[in-house]
PDB file of C-alpha atoms in Angstrom:
ATOM      1  CA  UNK A   1      -6.234  28.971  -9.702  1.00 36.00           C
ATOM      2  CA  UNK A   2      -2.572  28.523  -8.689  1.00 38.00           C
ATOM      3  CA  UNK A   3       0.074  28.764 -11.654  1.00 37.00           C
ATOM      4  CA  UNK A   4       3.245  26.413 -11.257  1.00 38.00           C
ATOM      5  CA  UNK A   5       6.251  28.063 -12.601  1.00 35.00           C
ATOM      6  CA  UNK A   6       9.945  26.942 -12.757  1.00 36.00           C
ATOM      7  CA  UNK A   7       9.111  22.994 -12.616  1.00 36.00           C
ATOM      8  CA  UNK A   8      12.279  21.150 -12.463  1.00 35.00           C
ATOM      9  CA  UNK A   9      12.743  17.986 -14.542  1.00 35.00           C
ATOM     10  CA  UNK A  10      12.160  15.565 -11.981  1.00 36.00           C
ATOM     11  CA  UNK A  11       8.538  14.453 -10.804  1.00 36.00           C
ATOM     12  CA  UNK A  12       7.228  16.758  -8.217  1.00 36.00           C
ATOM     13  CA  UNK A  13       4.472  15.913  -5.826  1.00 39.00           C
ATOM     14  CA  UNK A  14       1.390  17.816  -4.650  1.00 42.00           C
ATOM     15  CA  UNK A  15      -0.428  17.331  -1.450  1.00 39.00           C
ATOM     16  CA  UNK A  16      -3.848  19.016  -0.741  1.00 37.00           C
ATOM     17  CA  UNK A  17      -4.008  18.299   2.791  1.00 36.00           C
ATOM     18  CA  UNK A  18      -7.804  17.766   3.175  1.00 34.00           C
ATOM     19  CA  UNK A  19      -8.312  15.450   0.613  1.00 35.00           C
ATOM     20  CA  UNK A  20      -5.008  13.663   0.368  1.00 36.00           C
ATOM     21  CA  UNK A  21      -5.125  14.150  -3.077  1.00 37.00           C
ATOM     22  CA  UNK A  22      -1.863  13.400  -4.778  1.00 37.00           C
ATOM     23  CA  UNK A  23      -0.918  14.567  -8.354  1.00 39.00           C
ATOM     24  CA  UNK A  24       2.527  13.966 -10.276  1.00 38.00           C
ATOM     25  CA  UNK A  25       3.783  16.698 -12.658  1.00 36.00           C
ATOM     26  CA  UNK A  26       6.075  16.282 -15.308  1.00 35.00           C
ATOM     27  CA  UNK A  27       8.238  19.253 -16.860  1.00 36.00           C
ATOM     28  CA  UNK A  28       5.198  21.460 -18.321  1.00 38.00           C
ATOM     29  CA  UNK A  29       2.848  24.118 -17.339  1.00 41.00           C
ATOM     30  CA  UNK A  30      -0.746  22.580 -15.531  1.00 42.00           C
ATOM     31  CA  UNK A  31      -3.473  24.512 -14.140  1.00 44.00           C
ATOM     32  CA  UNK A  32      -4.840  22.865 -10.972  1.00 42.00           C
ATOM     33  CA  UNK A  33      -8.176  23.161  -9.382  1.00 40.00           C
ATOM     34  CA  UNK A  34      -8.423  23.037  -5.461  1.00 40.00           C
ATOM     35  CA  UNK A  35     -11.019  20.737  -4.610  1.00 42.00           C
ATOM     36  CA  UNK A  36     -12.147  22.766  -1.489  1.00 40.00           C
ATOM     37  CA  UNK A  37     -12.023  26.188  -1.129  1.00 40.00           C
ATOM     38  CA  UNK A  38      -9.328  27.470   1.172  1.00 41.00           C
ATOM     39  CA  UNK A  39      -7.688  24.190   1.041  1.00 41.00           C
ATOM     40  CA  UNK A  40      -3.689  24.070   1.913  1.00 42.00           C
ATOM     41  CA  UNK A  41      -1.436  23.256  -0.601  1.00 43.00           C
ATOM     42  CA  UNK A  42       2.250  22.273  -0.020  1.00 42.00           C
ATOM     43  CA  UNK A  43       4.624  22.046  -2.988  1.00 40.00           C
ATOM     44  CA  UNK A  44       8.228  21.144  -2.606  1.00 41.00           C
ATOM     45  CA  UNK A  45      10.727  23.681  -3.750  1.00 38.00           C
ATOM     46  CA  UNK A  46       7.952  25.618  -5.542  1.00 37.00           C
ATOM     47  CA  UNK A  47       6.534  28.913  -4.552  1.00 37.00           C
ATOM     48  CA  UNK A  48       2.316  29.177  -5.516  1.00 41.00           C
ATOM     49  CA  UNK A  49       1.735  32.362  -7.281  1.00 38.00           C
ATOM     50  CA  UNK A  50      -1.880  33.633  -7.338  1.00 38.00           C
ATOM     51  CA  UNK A  51      -3.457  34.501 -10.300  1.00 40.00           C
ATOM     52  CA  UNK A  52      -4.121  38.303 -10.262  1.00 36.00           C
ATOM     53  CA  UNK A  53      -7.719  37.646 -12.006  1.00 39.00           C
ATOM     54  CA  UNK A  54      -8.775  34.663 -10.020  1.00 39.00           C
ATOM     55  CA  UNK A  55      -9.833  33.704  -6.399  1.00 38.00           C
ATOM     56  CA  UNK A  56      -8.993  30.687  -4.550  1.00 38.00           C
ATOM     57  CA  UNK A  57     -12.449  30.384  -3.558  1.00 45.00           C
ATOM     58  CA  UNK A  58     -13.989  30.334  -6.800  1.00 42.00           C
ATOM     59  CA  UNK A  59     -11.473  28.179  -8.918  1.00 42.00           C
ATOM     60  CA  UNK A  60     -11.560  27.481 -12.585  1.00 40.00           C
ATOM     61  CA  UNK A  61     -10.782  24.271 -14.214  1.00 43.00           C
ATOM     62  CA  UNK A  62      -8.561  24.609 -17.541  1.00 43.00           C
ATOM     63  CA  UNK A  63      -7.364  21.609 -19.166  1.00 49.00           C
ATOM     64  CA  UNK A  64      -4.264  22.152 -20.913  1.00 48.00           C
ATOM     65  CA  UNK A  65      -1.951  19.982 -23.614  1.00 49.00           C
ATOM     66  CA  UNK A  66       1.555  19.420 -21.940  1.00 53.00           C
ATOM     67  CA  UNK A  67       2.557  20.946 -25.179  1.00 52.00           C
ATOM     68  CA  UNK A  68       0.412  23.894 -25.816  1.00 45.00           C
ATOM     69  CA  UNK A  69       1.739  27.319 -25.592  1.00 47.00           C
ATOM     70  CA  UNK A  70       1.791  29.352 -22.635  1.00 50.00           C
ATOM     71  CA  UNK A  71      -0.844  31.891 -23.647  1.00 67.00           C
ATOM     72  CA  UNK A  72      -3.457  29.268 -24.588  1.00 78.00           C
ATOM     73  CA  UNK A  73      -6.947  29.892 -22.797  1.00 85.00           C
ATOM     74  CA  UNK A  74     -10.125  27.418 -23.202  1.00 87.00           C
ATOM     75  CA  UNK A  75     -12.955  27.647 -20.482  1.00 86.00           C
ATOM     76  CA  UNK A  76     -14.822  24.442 -20.412  1.00 88.00           C
ATOM     77  CA  UNK A  77     -12.566  22.862 -22.887  1.00 88.00           C
ATOM     78  CA  UNK A  78      -9.117  21.641 -23.794  1.00 89.00           C
ATOM     79  CA  UNK A  79      -6.167  23.382 -26.068  1.00 89.00           C
ATOM     80  CA  UNK A  80      -4.658  21.457 -28.644  1.00 88.00           C
ATOM     81  CA  UNK A  81      -2.041  22.091 -31.390  1.00 85.00           C
ATOM     82  CA  UNK A  82      -3.106  22.428 -34.665  1.00 82.00           C
ATOM     83  CA  UNK A  83       0.408  22.943 -36.768  1.00 83.00           C
ATOM     84  CA  UNK A  84       2.032  26.333 -35.242  1.00 83.00           C
ATOM     85  CA  UNK A  85      -1.197  27.204 -33.318  1.00 85.00           C
ATOM     86  CA  UNK A  86      -3.383  26.233 -30.667  1.00 85.00           C
ATOM     87  CA  UNK A  87      -7.160  25.473 -31.100  1.00 87.00           C
ATOM     88  CA  UNK A  88      -9.659  25.268 -28.141  1.00 89.00           C
ATOM     89  CA  UNK A  89     -11.932  22.358 -28.358  1.00 89.00           C
ATOM     90  CA  UNK A  90     -15.049  22.301 -26.267  1.00 89.00           C
ATOM     91  CA  UNK A  91     -15.976  19.194 -23.626  1.00 89.00           C
ATOM     92  CA  UNK A  92     -19.087  17.166 -24.437  1.00 88.00           C
ATOM     93  CA  UNK A  93     -22.104  19.107 -23.881  1.00 88.00           C
ATOM     94  CA  UNK A  94     -20.576  22.654 -24.412  1.00 90.00           C
ATOM     95  CA  UNK A  95     -20.357  24.694 -27.503  1.00 89.00           C
ATOM     96  CA  UNK A  96     -17.920  27.516 -28.408  1.00 87.00           C
ATOM     97  CA  UNK A  97     -19.292  30.902 -28.130  1.00 86.00           C
ATOM     98  CA  UNK A  98     -15.896  32.474 -28.534  1.00 81.00           C
ATOM     99  CA  UNK A  99     -12.416  31.681 -29.903  1.00 83.00           C
ATOM    100  CA  UNK A 100     -11.443  30.801 -26.043  1.00 84.00           C
ATOM    101  CA  UNK A 101     -14.804  30.259 -24.155  1.00 86.00           C
ATOM    102  CA  UNK A 102     -17.312  26.917 -24.605  1.00 89.00           C
ATOM    103  CA  UNK A 103     -20.643  27.570 -23.106  1.00 89.00           C
ATOM    104  CA  UNK A 104     -22.645  24.779 -21.559  1.00 89.00           C
ATOM    105  CA  UNK A 105     -25.208  23.738 -24.215  1.00 89.00           C
ATOM    106  CA  UNK A 106     -28.196  22.060 -21.966  1.00 87.00           C
ATOM    107  CA  UNK A 107     -29.261  20.215 -24.982  1.00 90.00           C
ATOM    108  CA  UNK A 108     -29.426  17.047 -22.751  1.00 85.00           C
ATOM    109  CA  UNK A 109     -26.825  14.767 -21.458  1.00 80.00           C
ATOM    110  CA  UNK A 110     -23.782  14.198 -23.729  1.00 77.00           C
ATOM    111  CA  UNK A 111     -25.136  16.601 -26.672  1.00 87.00           C
ATOM    112  CA  UNK A 112     -23.092  18.899 -27.802  1.00 88.00           C
ATOM    113  CA  UNK A 113     -23.723  22.245 -29.757  1.00 90.00           C
ATOM    114  CA  UNK A 114     -23.014  25.536 -31.599  1.00 88.00           C
ATOM    115  CA  UNK A 115     -23.548  29.012 -31.115  1.00 89.00           C
ATOM    116  CA  UNK A 116     -24.166  31.792 -33.556  1.00 85.00           C
ATOM    117  CA  UNK A 117     -23.374  34.934 -31.976  1.00 82.00           C
ATOM    118  CA  UNK A 118     -25.135  38.083 -33.515  1.00 78.00           C
ATOM    119  CA  UNK A 119     -25.224  41.408 -33.024  1.00 78.00           C
ATOM    120  CA  UNK A 120     -28.001  41.697 -30.741  1.00 78.00           C
ATOM    121  CA  UNK A 121     -28.746  37.792 -29.568  1.00 76.00           C
ATOM    122  CA  UNK A 122     -27.141  34.251 -29.731  1.00 81.00           C
ATOM    123  CA  UNK A 123     -28.649  31.327 -31.424  1.00 86.00           C
ATOM    124  CA  UNK A 124     -28.144  27.800 -30.267  1.00 87.00           C
ATOM    125  CA  UNK A 125     -28.180  24.997 -32.409  1.00 90.00           C
ATOM    126  CA  UNK A 126     -28.080  21.407 -30.643  1.00 91.00           C
ATOM    127  CA  UNK A 127     -26.156  18.638 -32.642  1.00 90.00           C
ATOM    128  CA  UNK A 128     -28.275  15.910 -31.660  1.00 88.00           C
ATOM    129  CA  UNK A 129     -27.130  12.426 -32.644  1.00 86.00           C
ATOM    130  CA  UNK A 130     -28.938   9.781 -34.742  1.00 85.00           C
ATOM    131  CA  UNK A 131     -32.318   8.820 -33.314  1.00 85.00           C
ATOM    132  CA  UNK A 132     -32.634  12.061 -31.472  1.00 89.00           C
ATOM    133  CA  UNK A 133     -33.935  15.743 -32.878  1.00 87.00           C
ATOM    134  CA  UNK A 134     -34.102  18.972 -31.447  1.00 87.00           C
ATOM    135  CA  UNK A 135     -37.019  20.290 -30.017  1.00 85.00           C
ATOM    136  CA  UNK A 136     -37.454  23.431 -27.840  1.00 84.00           C
ATOM    137  CA  UNK A 137     -33.479  23.801 -27.589  1.00 85.00           C
ATOM    138  CA  UNK A 138     -33.381  20.179 -26.403  1.00 88.00           C
ATOM    139  CA  UNK A 139     -32.582  16.765 -28.171  1.00 90.00           C
ATOM    140  CA  UNK A 140     -35.363  14.233 -27.964  1.00 88.00           C
ATOM    141  CA  UNK A 141     -35.588  10.792 -28.726  1.00 87.00           C
ATOM    142  CA  UNK A 142     -37.145  10.305 -32.096  1.00 88.00           C
ATOM    143  CA  UNK A 143     -36.275   6.867 -34.145  1.00 89.00           C
ATOM    144  CA  UNK A 144     -38.489   5.837 -36.942  1.00 90.00           C
ATOM    145  CA  UNK A 145     -35.848   3.362 -38.457  1.00 89.00           C
ATOM    146  CA  UNK A 146     -33.704   3.673 -41.432  1.00 88.00           C
ATOM    147  CA  UNK A 147     -36.324   3.949 -43.795  1.00 88.00           C
ATOM    148  CA  UNK A 148     -37.977   7.132 -42.225  1.00 89.00           C
ATOM    149  CA  UNK A 149     -37.395  10.613 -41.102  1.00 90.00           C
ATOM    150  CA  UNK A 150     -38.494  11.578 -37.444  1.00 89.00           C
ATOM    151  CA  UNK A 151     -40.348  14.643 -36.116  1.00 88.00           C
ATOM    152  CA  UNK A 152     -41.602  16.098 -32.974  1.00 86.00           C
ATOM    153  CA  UNK A 153     -44.583  18.033 -33.554  1.00 86.00           C
ATOM    154  CA  UNK A 154     -46.060  21.174 -31.192  1.00 82.00           C
ATOM    155  CA  UNK A 155     -47.615  18.793 -28.716  1.00 83.00           C
ATOM    156  CA  UNK A 156     -44.528  16.754 -28.520  1.00 82.00           C
ATOM    157  CA  UNK A 157     -45.667  13.792 -30.345  1.00 86.00           C
ATOM    158  CA  UNK A 158     -43.273  11.873 -32.761  1.00 88.00           C
ATOM    159  CA  UNK A 159     -44.182  12.064 -36.222  1.00 89.00           C
ATOM    160  CA  UNK A 160     -42.708   9.492 -38.898  1.00 90.00           C
ATOM    161  CA  UNK A 161     -42.202  10.519 -42.469  1.00 90.00           C
ATOM    162  CA  UNK A 162     -41.655   6.973 -44.003  1.00 88.00           C
ATOM    163  CA  UNK A 163     -39.962   6.760 -47.236  1.00 87.00           C
ATOM    164  CA  UNK A 164     -41.900   5.404 -50.633  1.00 82.00           C
ATOM    165  CA  UNK A 165     -42.779   2.013 -50.100  1.00 74.00           C
ATOM    166  CA  UNK A 166     -42.698   2.031 -46.328  1.00 84.00           C
ATOM    167  CA  UNK A 167     -45.483   2.658 -43.588  1.00 81.00           C
ATOM    168  CA  UNK A 168     -45.399   3.360 -40.042  1.00 82.00           C
ATOM    169  CA  UNK A 169     -46.045   0.320 -37.785  1.00 78.00           C
ATOM    170  CA  UNK A 170     -45.629   0.693 -34.025  1.00 80.00           C
ATOM    171  CA  UNK A 171     -43.757   3.696 -34.543  1.00 85.00           C
ATOM    172  CA  UNK A 172     -41.513   2.409 -36.737  1.00 86.00           C
ATOM    173  CA  UNK A 173     -41.328   2.609 -40.666  1.00 88.00           C
ATOM    174  CA  UNK A 174     -41.413  -0.692 -42.170  1.00 83.00           C
ATOM    175  CA  UNK A 175     -41.460  -2.509 -45.684  1.00 81.00           C
ATOM    176  CA  UNK A 176     -44.947  -2.834 -47.276  1.00 76.00           C
ATOM    177  CA  UNK A 177     -44.453  -5.908 -49.119  1.00 73.00           C
ATOM    178  CA  UNK A 178     -47.368  -7.964 -50.460  1.00 76.00           C
ATOM    179  CA  UNK A 179     -45.148 -11.020 -51.859  1.00 72.00           C
ATOM    180  CA  UNK A 180     -46.125 -10.204 -55.664  1.00 71.00           C
ATOM    181  CA  UNK A 181     -44.310  -7.749 -57.863  1.00 68.00           C
ATOM    182  CA  UNK A 182     -47.594  -5.842 -59.190  1.00 68.00           C
ATOM    183  CA  UNK A 183     -49.312  -5.834 -55.806  1.00 76.00           C
ATOM    184  CA  UNK A 184     -50.173  -2.441 -53.969  1.00 77.00           C
ATOM    185  CA  UNK A 185     -49.686  -2.344 -50.348  1.00 78.00           C
ATOM    186  CA  UNK A 186     -51.748   0.013 -48.500  1.00 75.00           C
ATOM    187  CA  UNK A 187     -51.630   0.998 -44.602  1.00 73.00           C
ATOM    188  CA  UNK A 188     -55.116   1.764 -42.909  1.00 75.00           C
ATOM    189  CA  UNK A 189     -55.095   2.396 -39.213  1.00 74.00           C
ATOM    190  CA  UNK A 190     -51.781   0.586 -38.915  1.00 68.00           C
ATOM    191  CA  UNK A 191     -53.120  -2.410 -40.529  1.00 74.00           C
ATOM    192  CA  UNK A 192     -51.390  -3.520 -43.828  1.00 74.00           C
ATOM    193  CA  UNK A 193     -53.758  -4.222 -46.975  1.00 78.00           C
ATOM    194  CA  UNK A 194     -52.736  -5.756 -50.103  1.00 80.00           C
ATOM    195  CA  UNK A 195     -54.687  -4.941 -53.579  1.00 83.00           C
ATOM    196  CA  UNK A 196     -53.583  -7.898 -55.324  1.00 86.00           C
ATOM    197  CA  UNK A 197     -53.905  -8.791 -59.083  1.00 86.00           C
ATOM    198  CA  UNK A 198     -56.660 -10.741 -60.769  1.00 88.00           C
ATOM    199  CA  UNK A 199     -56.426 -14.428 -59.725  1.00 90.00           C
ATOM    200  CA  UNK A 200     -54.496 -13.539 -56.328  1.00 91.00           C
ATOM    201  CA  UNK A 201     -56.154 -12.616 -52.829  1.00 88.00           C
ATOM    202  CA  UNK A 202     -54.874 -10.865 -49.598  1.00 83.00           C
ATOM    203  CA  UNK A 203     -53.914 -13.331 -46.973  1.00 83.00           C
ATOM    204  CA  UNK A 204     -52.412 -11.560 -43.827  1.00 77.00           C
ATOM    205  CA  UNK A 205     -50.641  -8.892 -45.746  1.00 72.00           C
ATOM    206  CA  UNK A 206     -49.344 -11.264 -48.695  1.00 79.00           C
ATOM    207  CA  UNK A 207     -50.745 -11.979 -52.135  1.00 84.00           C
ATOM    208  CA  UNK A 208     -52.011 -15.541 -52.337  1.00 89.00           C
ATOM    209  CA  UNK A 209     -52.746 -17.406 -55.593  1.00 92.00           C
ATOM    210  CA  UNK A 210     -56.532 -18.383 -55.608  1.00 94.00           C
ATOM    211  CA  UNK A 211     -57.390 -21.875 -56.621  1.00 95.00           C
ATOM    212  CA  UNK A 212     -60.350 -21.730 -58.814  1.00 93.00           C
ATOM    213  CA  UNK A 213     -60.531 -25.250 -59.339  1.00 93.00           C
ATOM    214  CA  UNK A 214     -61.991 -25.613 -55.706  1.00 93.00           C
ATOM    215  CA  UNK A 215     -65.191 -24.462 -57.305  1.00 91.00           C
ATOM    216  CA  UNK A 216     -66.777 -27.231 -59.236  1.00 86.00           C
ATOM    217  CA  UNK A 217     -68.743 -24.849 -61.375  1.00 87.00           C
ATOM    218  CA  UNK A 218     -65.332 -23.156 -62.670  1.00 89.00           C
ATOM    219  CA  UNK A 219     -65.524 -26.007 -65.524  1.00 88.00           C
ATOM    220  CA  UNK A 220     -69.072 -26.942 -65.975  1.00 86.00           C
ATOM    221  CA  UNK A 221     -68.847 -29.230 -68.783  1.00 85.00           C
ATOM    222  CA  UNK A 222     -69.047 -33.006 -67.898  1.00 86.00           C
ATOM    223  CA  UNK A 223     -66.288 -33.869 -70.095  1.00 86.00           C
ATOM    224  CA  UNK A 224     -63.560 -31.222 -68.953  1.00 88.00           C
ATOM    225  CA  UNK A 225     -61.216 -31.046 -66.187  1.00 90.00           C
ATOM    226  CA  UNK A 226     -59.955 -27.805 -64.086  1.00 92.00           C
ATOM    227  CA  UNK A 227     -56.218 -27.132 -63.950  1.00 93.00           C
ATOM    228  CA  UNK A 228     -55.161 -24.855 -61.563  1.00 94.00           C
ATOM    229  CA  UNK A 229     -52.363 -21.833 -62.885  1.00 93.00           C
ATOM    230  CA  UNK A 230     -50.766 -19.203 -61.093  1.00 90.00           C
ATOM    231  CA  UNK A 231     -53.027 -16.270 -61.045  1.00 90.00           C
ATOM    232  CA  UNK A 232     -55.617 -18.281 -63.437  1.00 91.00           C
ATOM    233  CA  UNK A 233     -57.034 -21.812 -64.494  1.00 91.00           C
ATOM    234  CA  UNK A 234     -57.692 -23.519 -67.539  1.00 89.00           C
ATOM    235  CA  UNK A 235     -60.506 -26.272 -68.746  1.00 88.00           C
ATOM    236  CA  UNK A 236     -59.044 -28.984 -70.604  1.00 87.00           C
ATOM    237  CA  UNK A 237     -60.764 -32.329 -72.209  1.00 88.00           C
ATOM    238  CA  UNK A 238     -60.697 -35.524 -70.119  1.00 88.00           C
ATOM    239  CA  UNK A 239     -58.953 -38.669 -71.422  1.00 87.00           C
ATOM    240  CA  UNK A 240     -60.555 -39.713 -74.596  1.00 85.00           C
ATOM    241  CA  UNK A 241     -61.654 -36.548 -75.522  1.00 85.00           C
ATOM    242  CA  UNK A 242     -60.596 -33.538 -77.738  1.00 83.00           C
ATOM    243  CA  UNK A 243     -61.345 -29.813 -77.895  1.00 81.00           C
ATOM    244  CA  UNK A 244     -63.704 -28.645 -80.482  1.00 79.00           C
ATOM    245  CA  UNK A 245     -63.280 -24.840 -80.410  1.00 70.00           C
ATOM    246  CA  UNK A 246     -61.793 -22.455 -77.750  1.00 65.00           C
ATOM    247  CA  UNK A 247     -63.528 -19.024 -77.740  1.00 63.00           C
ATOM    248  CA  UNK A 248     -61.430 -16.867 -74.738  1.00 60.00           C
ATOM    249  CA  UNK A 249     -63.015 -18.279 -71.775  1.00 67.00           C
ATOM    250  CA  UNK A 250     -61.620 -21.878 -70.466  1.00 67.00           C
ATOM    251  CA  UNK A 251     -64.978 -22.294 -68.843  1.00 70.00           C
ATOM    252  CA  UNK A 252     -66.599 -22.910 -72.004  1.00 70.00           C
ATOM    253  CA  UNK A 253     -64.021 -25.200 -73.935  1.00 73.00           C
ATOM    254  CA  UNK A 254     -66.177 -28.008 -75.714  1.00 80.00           C
ATOM    255  CA  UNK A 255     -64.630 -31.619 -76.121  1.00 84.00           C
ATOM    256  CA  UNK A 256     -65.775 -34.474 -78.175  1.00 82.00           C
ATOM    257  CA  UNK A 257     -64.527 -38.021 -78.336  1.00 81.00           C
ATOM    258  CA  UNK A 258     -61.144 -37.990 -80.630  1.00 74.00           C
ATOM    259  CA  UNK A 259     -60.446 -40.024 -83.389  1.00 66.00           C
ATOM    260  CA  UNK A 260     -58.754 -42.680 -81.678  1.00 52.00           C
ATOM    261  CA  UNK A 261     -61.708 -43.414 -79.571  1.00 53.00           C
ATOM    262  CA  UNK A 262     -63.972 -43.803 -82.610  1.00 54.00           C
ATOM    263  CA  UNK A 263     -61.564 -45.909 -84.150  1.00 57.00           C
ATOM    264  CA  UNK A 264     -61.895 -48.316 -81.024  1.00 61.00           C
ATOM    265  CA  UNK A 265     -65.676 -48.273 -81.340  1.00 63.00           C
ATOM    266  CA  UNK A 266     -65.678 -48.947 -85.098  1.00 67.00           C
ATOM    267  CA  UNK A 267     -63.248 -52.063 -84.548  1.00 73.00           C
ATOM    268  CA  UNK A 268     -65.410 -53.136 -81.465  1.00 77.00           C
ATOM    269  CA  UNK A 269     -69.031 -52.837 -83.817  1.00 82.00           C
ATOM    270  CA  UNK A 270     -67.270 -54.806 -86.761  1.00 85.00           C
ATOM    271  CA  UNK A 271     -66.314 -57.571 -84.549  1.00 85.00           C
ATOM    272  CA  UNK A 272     -69.562 -57.651 -83.086  1.00 87.00           C
ATOM    273  CA  UNK A 273     -71.070 -57.529 -86.658  1.00 87.00           C
ATOM    274  CA  UNK A 274     -69.123 -60.096 -87.695  1.00 86.00           C
ATOM    275  CA  UNK A 275     -69.694 -62.385 -84.926  1.00 85.00           C
ATOM    276  CA  UNK A 276     -73.272 -61.984 -85.490  1.00 86.00           C
ATOM    277  CA  UNK A 277     -73.356 -62.606 -88.964  1.00 87.00           C
ATOM    278  CA  UNK A 278     -71.540 -65.947 -88.315  1.00 86.00           C
ATOM    279  CA  UNK A 279     -73.600 -66.819 -85.492  1.00 88.00           C
ATOM    280  CA  UNK A 280     -76.606 -65.856 -88.054  1.00 86.00           C
ATOM    281  CA  UNK A 281     -75.493 -68.176 -90.636  1.00 86.00           C
ATOM    282  CA  UNK A 282     -74.380 -71.089 -88.453  1.00 82.00           C
ATOM    283  CA  UNK A 283     -78.070 -70.865 -87.354  1.00 82.00           C
ATOM    284  CA  UNK A 284     -79.154 -70.836 -90.990  1.00 85.00           C
ATOM    285  CA  UNK A 285     -76.884 -73.894 -91.751  1.00 84.00           C
ATOM    286  CA  UNK A 286     -78.230 -75.935 -88.941  1.00 85.00           C
ATOM    287  CA  UNK A 287     -81.916 -75.097 -89.741  1.00 81.00           C
ATOM    288  CA  UNK A 288     -81.046 -76.125 -93.456  1.00 80.00           C
ATOM    289  CA  UNK A 289     -79.422 -79.267 -92.339  1.00 79.00           C
ATOM    290  CA  UNK A 290     -82.437 -80.070 -90.131  1.00 78.00           C
ATOM    291  CA  UNK A 291     -84.821 -79.488 -92.636  1.00 78.00           C
ATOM    292  CA  UNK A 292     -82.795 -81.631 -95.138  1.00 73.00           C
ATOM    293  CA  UNK A 293     -82.785 -84.572 -92.933  1.00 74.00           C
ATOM    294  CA  UNK A 294     -86.484 -84.336 -92.171  1.00 76.00           C
ATOM    295  CA  UNK A 295     -87.348 -84.107 -95.622  1.00 74.00           C
ATOM    296  CA  UNK A 296     -85.066 -87.234 -96.252  1.00 71.00           C
ATOM    297  CA  UNK A 297     -86.754 -89.099 -93.434  1.00 72.00           C
ATOM    298  CA  UNK A 298     -90.013 -88.607 -94.777  1.00 71.00           C
ATOM    299  CA  UNK A 299     -89.502 -90.066 -98.319  1.00 69.00           C
ATOM    300  CA  UNK A 300     -88.083 -92.916 -96.870  1.00 67.00           C
ATOM    301  CA  UNK A 301     -91.121 -93.648 -94.881  1.00 64.00           C
ATOM    302  CA  UNK A 302     -93.492 -93.305 -97.821  1.00 65.00           C
ATOM    303  CA  UNK A 303     -91.258 -95.519 -99.969  1.00 67.00           C
ATOM    304  CA  UNK A 304     -92.154 -98.430 -97.455  1.00 60.00           C
TER     305      UNK A 304
END
């Protein structure tokens, strides 16, 4: 590692001869990593000073903030100002193991961690993002959706702990809805079944109304009709009939002809009776007239 001191306020160029790497510096203190061990460095107007504790053949990369204090150290991280003090912020994939040291987490690509330094040992905890869980010190993908919690068992298999009312379907927690408020949903071997209330049946995971009127025996009496209702049905009397009584089961509703029908029948009967009487009276009058005429004719003949 090379420290650059006495930097002027003008821009200064640094050239690494072998890699043609050009870095422009502004007034501040920077740490520079040589890309190749033993590379030559030429800096106009400045004298490189070798750090007593570092070797140019094994450089260390320390990123620093331009406004940080000169005594800040943050291995595998970045020093930032927090009020009047500097704080070491670890790079992604590293966790702080000391005030100025960040250690690689090895939790998987891009995952950070924390280290709990104890007296005899140091425990690591991976900070896995949503959709991942820690297993054997590594963040593994484990996503059951927002309605369930995911776990990885000892064999490395994913287990979904779905919330109430949700069931695992193809590795995700899905809503178990049957399309009816009082229906009970059950998952058996990954297949959804609905325990529907009376008058409904399961149709591919939804409770469907049963049309009882499709069965001709639902309302067995000849003078009744079947009316389908949501979850039920009822038997009603046909036109011209009225119910006699109702004893709870609509199948056994008895019907009789209503008063209007009897009135209509009575009128017809009276008309027929009157017509019959008129006809009979006419026949009787015709017979009497014939009898009278015949009797008169006989008397006239005898007189002659």
